[in-house]
PDB file of C-alpha atoms in Angstrom:
ATOM      1  CA  MET A   8       0.000   0.000   0.000  1.00 92.00           C
ATOM      2  CA  LYS A   9       1.327   3.449  -0.934  1.00 95.00           C
ATOM      3  CA  SER A  10       2.201   5.997   1.707  1.00 97.00           C
ATOM      4  CA  GLU A  11       0.551   9.418   1.555  1.00 97.00           C
ATOM      5  CA  LYS A  12       3.877  10.850   0.373  1.00 97.00           C
ATOM      6  CA  GLN A  13       4.075   8.300  -2.456  1.00 97.00           C
ATOM      7  CA  LYS A  14       0.523   9.205  -3.482  1.00 97.00           C
ATOM      8  CA  MET A  15       1.352  12.914  -3.319  1.00 97.00           C
ATOM      9  CA  LEU A  16       4.429  12.547  -5.526  1.00 96.00           C
ATOM     10  CA  ALA A  17       2.456  10.418  -8.008  1.00 96.00           C
ATOM     11  CA  GLY A  18      -0.221  13.102  -8.425  1.00 96.00           C
ATOM     12  CA  GLU A  19      -2.872  10.960  -6.740  1.00 97.00           C
ATOM     13  CA  LEU A  20      -5.331  11.973  -4.054  1.00 97.00           C
ATOM     14  CA  TYR A  21      -3.537  12.086  -0.712  1.00 97.00           C
ATOM     15  CA  LEU A  22      -4.022  13.404   2.815  1.00 96.00           C
ATOM     16  CA  ALA A  23      -1.753  16.392   3.520  1.00 96.00           C
ATOM     17  CA  ALA A  24      -2.284  16.006   7.289  1.00 96.00           C
ATOM     18  CA  ASP A  25      -0.306  12.747   7.186  1.00 97.00           C
ATOM     19  CA  PRO A  26       2.321  12.753   9.999  1.00 97.00           C
ATOM     20  CA  GLU A  27       5.278  12.164   7.654  1.00 98.00           C
ATOM     21  CA  LEU A  28       4.254  15.032   5.370  1.00 98.00           C
ATOM     22  CA  SER A  29       3.462  17.286   8.320  1.00 98.00           C
ATOM     23  CA  GLU A  30       6.942  16.666   9.732  1.00 98.00           C
ATOM     24  CA  GLU A  31       8.561  17.432   6.356  1.00 98.00           C
ATOM     25  CA  ARG A  32       6.628  20.708   6.056  1.00 98.00           C
ATOM     26  CA  LEU A  33       7.663  21.645   9.597  1.00 98.00           C
ATOM     27  CA  LYS A  34      11.328  21.016   8.755  1.00 98.00           C
ATOM     28  CA  ALA A  35      10.984  23.215   5.650  1.00 98.00           C
ATOM     29  CA  ARG A  36       9.282  25.979   7.639  1.00 98.00           C
ATOM     30  CA  LYS A  37      12.110  26.037  10.171  1.00 98.00           C
ATOM     31  CA  LEU A  38      14.672  26.434   7.388  1.00 98.00           C
ATOM     32  CA  ILE A  39      12.519  29.089   5.711  1.00 98.00           C
ATOM     33  CA  LYS A  40      12.183  31.020   8.968  1.00 98.00           C
ATOM     34  CA  ALA A  41      15.956  30.997   9.446  1.00 98.00           C
ATOM     35  CA  PHE A  42      16.416  32.139   5.833  1.00 98.00           C
ATOM     36  CA  ASN A  43      13.771  34.866   6.063  1.00 98.00           C
ATOM     37  CA  ASP A  44      15.128  36.127   9.407  1.00 98.00           C
ATOM     38  CA  SER A  45      18.765  36.214   8.245  1.00 97.00           C
ATOM     39  CA  GLN A  46      20.718  39.449   8.007  1.00 97.00           C
ATOM     40  CA  PRO A  47      20.851  41.121   4.570  1.00 95.00           C
ATOM     41  CA  ASP A  48      24.625  40.620   4.352  1.00 96.00           C
ATOM     42  CA  ALA A  49      24.576  36.962   5.486  1.00 96.00           C
ATOM     43  CA  ASN A  50      25.069  35.600   1.957  1.00 94.00           C
ATOM     44  CA  ALA A  51      26.941  32.442   2.997  1.00 95.00           C
ATOM     45  CA  GLU A  52      24.321  31.591   5.637  1.00 96.00           C
ATOM     46  CA  ARG A  53      21.481  32.190   3.177  1.00 95.00           C
ATOM     47  CA  ALA A  54      23.140  30.064   0.499  1.00 93.00           C
ATOM     48  CA  ALA A  55      23.663  27.196   2.988  1.00 94.00           C
ATOM     49  CA  LEU A  56      20.041  27.352   4.137  1.00 96.00           C
ATOM     50  CA  LEU A  57      18.777  27.335   0.536  1.00 95.00           C
ATOM     51  CA  LYS A  58      21.048  24.399  -0.293  1.00 93.00           C
ATOM     52  CA  GLU A  59      19.650  22.421   2.641  1.00 95.00           C
ATOM     53  CA  LEU A  60      16.058  23.372   1.791  1.00 96.00           C
ATOM     54  CA  LEU A  61      16.135  22.959  -1.997  1.00 95.00           C
ATOM     55  CA  ARG A  62      19.063  20.639  -2.736  1.00 80.00           C
ATOM     56  CA  ARG A  63      18.605  20.773  -6.549  1.00 91.00           C
ATOM     57  CA  THR A  64      19.748  24.152  -7.793  1.00 94.00           C
ATOM     58  CA  GLY A  65      22.405  25.260 -10.236  1.00 95.00           C
ATOM     59  CA  LYS A  66      25.128  27.879  -9.897  1.00 95.00           C
ATOM     60  CA  ASN A  67      24.139  31.465  -9.125  1.00 95.00           C
ATOM     61  CA  PHE A  68      20.717  30.527  -7.743  1.00 95.00           C
ATOM     62  CA  TRP A  69      19.332  33.265  -5.514  1.00 95.00           C
ATOM     63  CA  ILE A  70      16.132  34.096  -3.648  1.00 96.00           C
ATOM     64  CA  GLU A  71      15.444  37.410  -1.946  1.00 97.00           C
ATOM     65  CA  PRO A  72      13.618  36.879   1.350  1.00 97.00           C
ATOM     66  CA  PRO A  73      10.926  36.551   2.342  1.00 98.00           C
ATOM     67  CA  PHE A  74      10.274  33.290   0.539  1.00 98.00           C
ATOM     68  CA  PHE A  75       7.823  30.494   1.295  1.00 98.00           C
ATOM     69  CA  CYS A  76       7.368  26.912   0.088  1.00 98.00           C
ATOM     70  CA  ASP A  77       5.803  23.650   1.264  1.00 98.00           C
ATOM     71  CA  TYR A  78       8.654  21.138   1.116  1.00 98.00           C
ATOM     72  CA  GLY A  79      11.564  22.573  -0.850  1.00 97.00           C
ATOM     73  CA  TYR A  80      12.756  19.194  -2.123  1.00 97.00           C
ATOM     74  CA  ASN A  81      10.390  19.367  -5.101  1.00 97.00           C
ATOM     75  CA  ILE A  82      11.948  22.592  -6.430  1.00 97.00           C
ATOM     76  CA  ARG A  83      14.562  22.113  -9.156  1.00 97.00           C
ATOM     77  CA  ALA A  84      16.297  25.068 -10.743  1.00 97.00           C
ATOM     78  CA  GLY A  85      19.012  25.512 -13.326  1.00 97.00           C
ATOM     79  CA  GLU A  86      21.815  28.067 -13.331  1.00 98.00           C
ATOM     80  CA  ASP A  87      21.455  31.832 -12.945  1.00 98.00           C
ATOM     81  CA  VAL A  88      17.923  31.705 -11.494  1.00 98.00           C
ATOM     82  CA  PHE A  89      16.707  34.683  -9.466  1.00 98.00           C
ATOM     83  CA  PHE A  90      13.571  35.081  -7.325  1.00 98.00           C
ATOM     84  CA  ASN A  91      12.701  38.572  -6.142  1.00 98.00           C
ATOM     85  CA  PHE A  92      11.018  39.370  -2.805  1.00 98.00           C
ATOM     86  CA  ASN A  93       7.968  37.598  -1.360  1.00 98.00           C
ATOM     87  CA  CYS A  94       7.587  34.604  -3.674  1.00 98.00           C
ATOM     88  CA  VAL A  95       5.604  31.480  -2.813  1.00 98.00           C
ATOM     89  CA  ILE A  96       6.062  28.006  -4.291  1.00 98.00           C
ATOM     90  CA  LEU A  97       3.599  25.329  -3.218  1.00 98.00           C
ATOM     91  CA  ASP A  98       5.834  22.436  -4.271  1.00 98.00           C
ATOM     92  CA  VAL A  99       3.628  19.428  -3.604  1.00 97.00           C
ATOM     93  CA  MET A 100       4.888  18.073  -6.930  1.00 97.00           C
ATOM     94  CA  PRO A 101       7.985  19.131  -8.883  1.00 97.00           C
ATOM     95  CA  VAL A 102       8.469  22.751  -9.881  1.00 98.00           C
ATOM     96  CA  THR A 103      11.224  22.762 -12.488  1.00 98.00           C
ATOM     97  CA  LEU A 104      12.917  25.931 -13.694  1.00 98.00           C
ATOM     98  CA  GLY A 105      15.458  26.042 -16.512  1.00 98.00           C
ATOM     99  CA  ASP A 106      18.509  28.287 -16.724  1.00 98.00           C
ATOM    100  CA  ARG A 107      18.433  32.086 -16.537  1.00 98.00           C
ATOM    101  CA  VAL A 108      14.911  32.368 -15.156  1.00 98.00           C
ATOM    102  CA  LEU A 109      13.924  35.693 -13.610  1.00 98.00           C
ATOM    103  CA  VAL A 110      10.986  35.689 -11.201  1.00 98.00           C
ATOM    104  CA  GLY A 111       9.523  39.041 -10.164  1.00 98.00           C
ATOM    105  CA  PRO A 112       8.324  39.939  -6.676  1.00 98.00           C
ATOM    106  CA  ASN A 113       5.138  38.438  -5.258  1.00 98.00           C
ATOM    107  CA  VAL A 114       5.031  35.599  -7.796  1.00 98.00           C
ATOM    108  CA  GLN A 115       3.158  32.503  -6.684  1.00 98.00           C
ATOM    109  CA  ILE A 116       3.647  29.054  -8.201  1.00 98.00           C
ATOM    110  CA  TYR A 117       1.114  26.393  -7.242  1.00 98.00           C
ATOM    111  CA  THR A 118       1.234  22.649  -7.844  1.00 98.00           C
ATOM    112  CA  GLY A 119      -1.331  21.708  -5.198  1.00 97.00           C
ATOM    113  CA  THR A 120      -5.007  21.681  -6.039  1.00 96.00           C
ATOM    114  CA  HIS A 121      -8.279  20.234  -4.784  1.00 96.00           C
ATOM    115  CA  PRO A 122     -10.958  17.983  -6.278  1.00 95.00           C
ATOM    116  CA  VAL A 123     -13.873  19.688  -8.011  1.00 95.00           C
ATOM    117  CA  GLU A 124     -16.375  17.156  -6.588  1.00 94.00           C
ATOM    118  CA  PHE A 125     -17.417  18.604  -3.209  1.00 94.00           C
ATOM    119  CA  LYS A 126     -17.771  15.266  -1.433  1.00 93.00           C
ATOM    120  CA  VAL A 127     -14.212  14.270  -2.315  1.00 93.00           C
ATOM    121  CA  ARG A 128     -12.954  17.768  -1.510  1.00 92.00           C
ATOM    122  CA  GLY A 129     -14.778  17.577   1.831  1.00 93.00           C
ATOM    123  CA  SER A 130     -12.789  14.461   2.724  1.00 93.00           C
ATOM    124  CA  LEU A 131      -9.703  16.762   2.863  1.00 94.00           C
ATOM    125  CA  LEU A 132      -7.980  14.797   0.112  1.00 96.00           C
ATOM    126  CA  GLU A 133      -6.006  16.844  -2.383  1.00 97.00           C
ATOM    127  CA  PHE A 134      -3.680  16.261  -5.328  1.00 97.00           C
ATOM    128  CA  ALA A 135      -1.116  18.109  -7.401  1.00 98.00           C
ATOM    129  CA  LYS A 136       0.195  18.673 -10.913  1.00 98.00           C
ATOM    130  CA  PRO A 137       3.812  19.613 -11.725  1.00 98.00           C
ATOM    131  CA  VAL A 138       4.865  23.015 -13.087  1.00 98.00           C
ATOM    132  CA  GLU A 139       7.639  23.419 -15.657  1.00 98.00           C
ATOM    133  CA  ILE A 140       9.273  26.719 -16.569  1.00 98.00           C
ATOM    134  CA  GLY A 141      11.747  26.707 -19.444  1.00 98.00           C
ATOM    135  CA  SER A 142      15.065  28.514 -19.792  1.00 98.00           C
ATOM    136  CA  ASP A 143      15.433  32.269 -20.337  1.00 98.00           C
ATOM    137  CA  VAL A 144      11.932  32.946 -18.989  1.00 98.00           C
ATOM    138  CA  TRP A 145      10.910  36.158 -17.223  1.00 98.00           C
ATOM    139  CA  ILE A 146       7.857  36.047 -14.962  1.00 98.00           C
ATOM    140  CA  GLY A 147       6.559  39.503 -14.103  1.00 98.00           C
ATOM    141  CA  GLY A 148       5.732  40.524 -10.552  1.00 98.00           C
ATOM    142  CA  GLY A 149       2.473  39.439  -8.995  1.00 98.00           C
ATOM    143  CA  SER A 150       1.894  36.602 -11.455  1.00 98.00           C
ATOM    144  CA  ILE A 151       0.255  33.340 -10.423  1.00 98.00           C
ATOM    145  CA  ILE A 152       1.279  30.077 -12.103  1.00 98.00           C
ATOM    146  CA  CYS A 153      -1.420  27.425 -11.658  1.00 98.00           C
ATOM    147  CA  PRO A 154      -1.001  23.629 -11.268  1.00 98.00           C
ATOM    148  CA  GLY A 155       0.032  21.656 -14.340  1.00 98.00           C
ATOM    149  CA  VAL A 156       1.267  24.638 -16.376  1.00 98.00           C
ATOM    150  CA  THR A 157       4.319  24.585 -18.641  1.00 98.00           C
ATOM    151  CA  ILE A 158       5.923  27.865 -19.732  1.00 98.00           C
ATOM    152  CA  GLY A 159       8.113  27.546 -22.807  1.00 98.00           C
ATOM    153  CA  ASP A 160      11.687  28.703 -23.283  1.00 98.00           C
ATOM    154  CA  ARG A 161      12.406  32.403 -23.787  1.00 98.00           C
ATOM    155  CA  SER A 162       8.844  33.479 -22.994  1.00 98.00           C
ATOM    156  CA  ILE A 163       7.775  36.458 -20.885  1.00 98.00           C
ATOM    157  CA  ILE A 164       4.790  36.454 -18.548  1.00 98.00           C
ATOM    158  CA  GLY A 165       3.472  39.981 -17.986  1.00 98.00           C
ATOM    159  CA  ALA A 166       3.079  41.312 -14.449  1.00 98.00           C
ATOM    160  CA  GLY A 167      -0.118  40.335 -12.669  1.00 98.00           C
ATOM    161  CA  SER A 168      -0.927  37.449 -15.005  1.00 98.00           C
ATOM    162  CA  VAL A 169      -2.800  34.328 -13.951  1.00 98.00           C
ATOM    163  CA  VAL A 170      -1.355  31.461 -15.985  1.00 98.00           C
ATOM    164  CA  THR A 171      -3.929  28.671 -16.205  1.00 98.00           C
ATOM    165  CA  LYS A 172      -2.783  26.998 -19.445  1.00 98.00           C
ATOM    166  CA  ASP A 173       0.516  26.142 -21.108  1.00 98.00           C
ATOM    167  CA  ILE A 174       2.449  28.983 -22.725  1.00 98.00           C
ATOM    168  CA  PRO A 175       4.586  28.152 -25.808  1.00 98.00           C
ATOM    169  CA  ASN A 176       8.208  29.100 -26.469  1.00 98.00           C
ATOM    170  CA  ASP A 177       9.150  32.623 -27.559  1.00 98.00           C
ATOM    171  CA  VAL A 178       6.010  34.580 -26.699  1.00 98.00           C
ATOM    172  CA  LEU A 179       4.909  37.497 -24.573  1.00 98.00           C
ATOM    173  CA  ALA A 180       1.815  36.435 -22.652  1.00 98.00           C
ATOM    174  CA  ALA A 181      -0.226  38.382 -20.121  1.00 98.00           C
ATOM    175  CA  GLY A 182      -3.610  38.823 -18.517  1.00 98.00           C
ATOM    176  CA  ASN A 183      -6.190  37.001 -16.432  1.00 98.00           C
ATOM    177  CA  PRO A 184      -6.421  34.426 -17.779  1.00 98.00           C
ATOM    178  CA  CYS A 185      -2.966  34.703 -19.331  1.00 98.00           C
ATOM    179  CA  LYS A 186      -3.004  34.691 -23.150  1.00 98.00           C
ATOM    180  CA  VAL A 187      -0.371  35.061 -25.830  1.00 98.00           C
ATOM    181  CA  ILE A 188      -0.073  38.720 -26.853  1.00 98.00           C
ATOM    182  CA  ARG A 189       2.636  38.351 -29.479  1.00 98.00           C
ATOM    183  CA  THR A 190       5.539  36.253 -30.685  1.00 98.00           C
ATOM    184  CA  LEU A 191       9.060  37.315 -29.666  1.00 97.00           C
ATOM    185  CA  ASN A 192      12.051  37.385 -32.049  1.00 85.00           C
TER     186      ASN A 192
END
């Protein structure tokens, strides 16, 4: 029989209140608190905390605090990735970022979601869908990336967008819901 964590990582319905998952979220929150409370010039301390929290990041990965996530271990980032202030990643399933990704302030990336059927939702079961962000992507401040979305390489997401569907390579997309505005050279 699968554990709740195994179900979660497989994108199946699972119970988030499971003791193992609750303990993992608590561990992440302690690391996040230490990171968010660190001094502005404590670069080595911040880098060590991020390495312990995230574990799968490339060179020149940086997050400006405050930052929040569920587990940390489901976040994978390439090289030269930057998150500005006050970002949230609900990493119930993998959130994968390519190289040279710029994330504006107040961006939220969600993998977790809930069943549409109210009786199932009322059972407190939930599930998740992974998010993939290609290389050389810029996500404008205040954007929300919804579960299951893929953003293609070299694309730009305009500030304040709500991305509910996949965005192809080489486009400028914006709005609520986010739509392709034009192709980029």
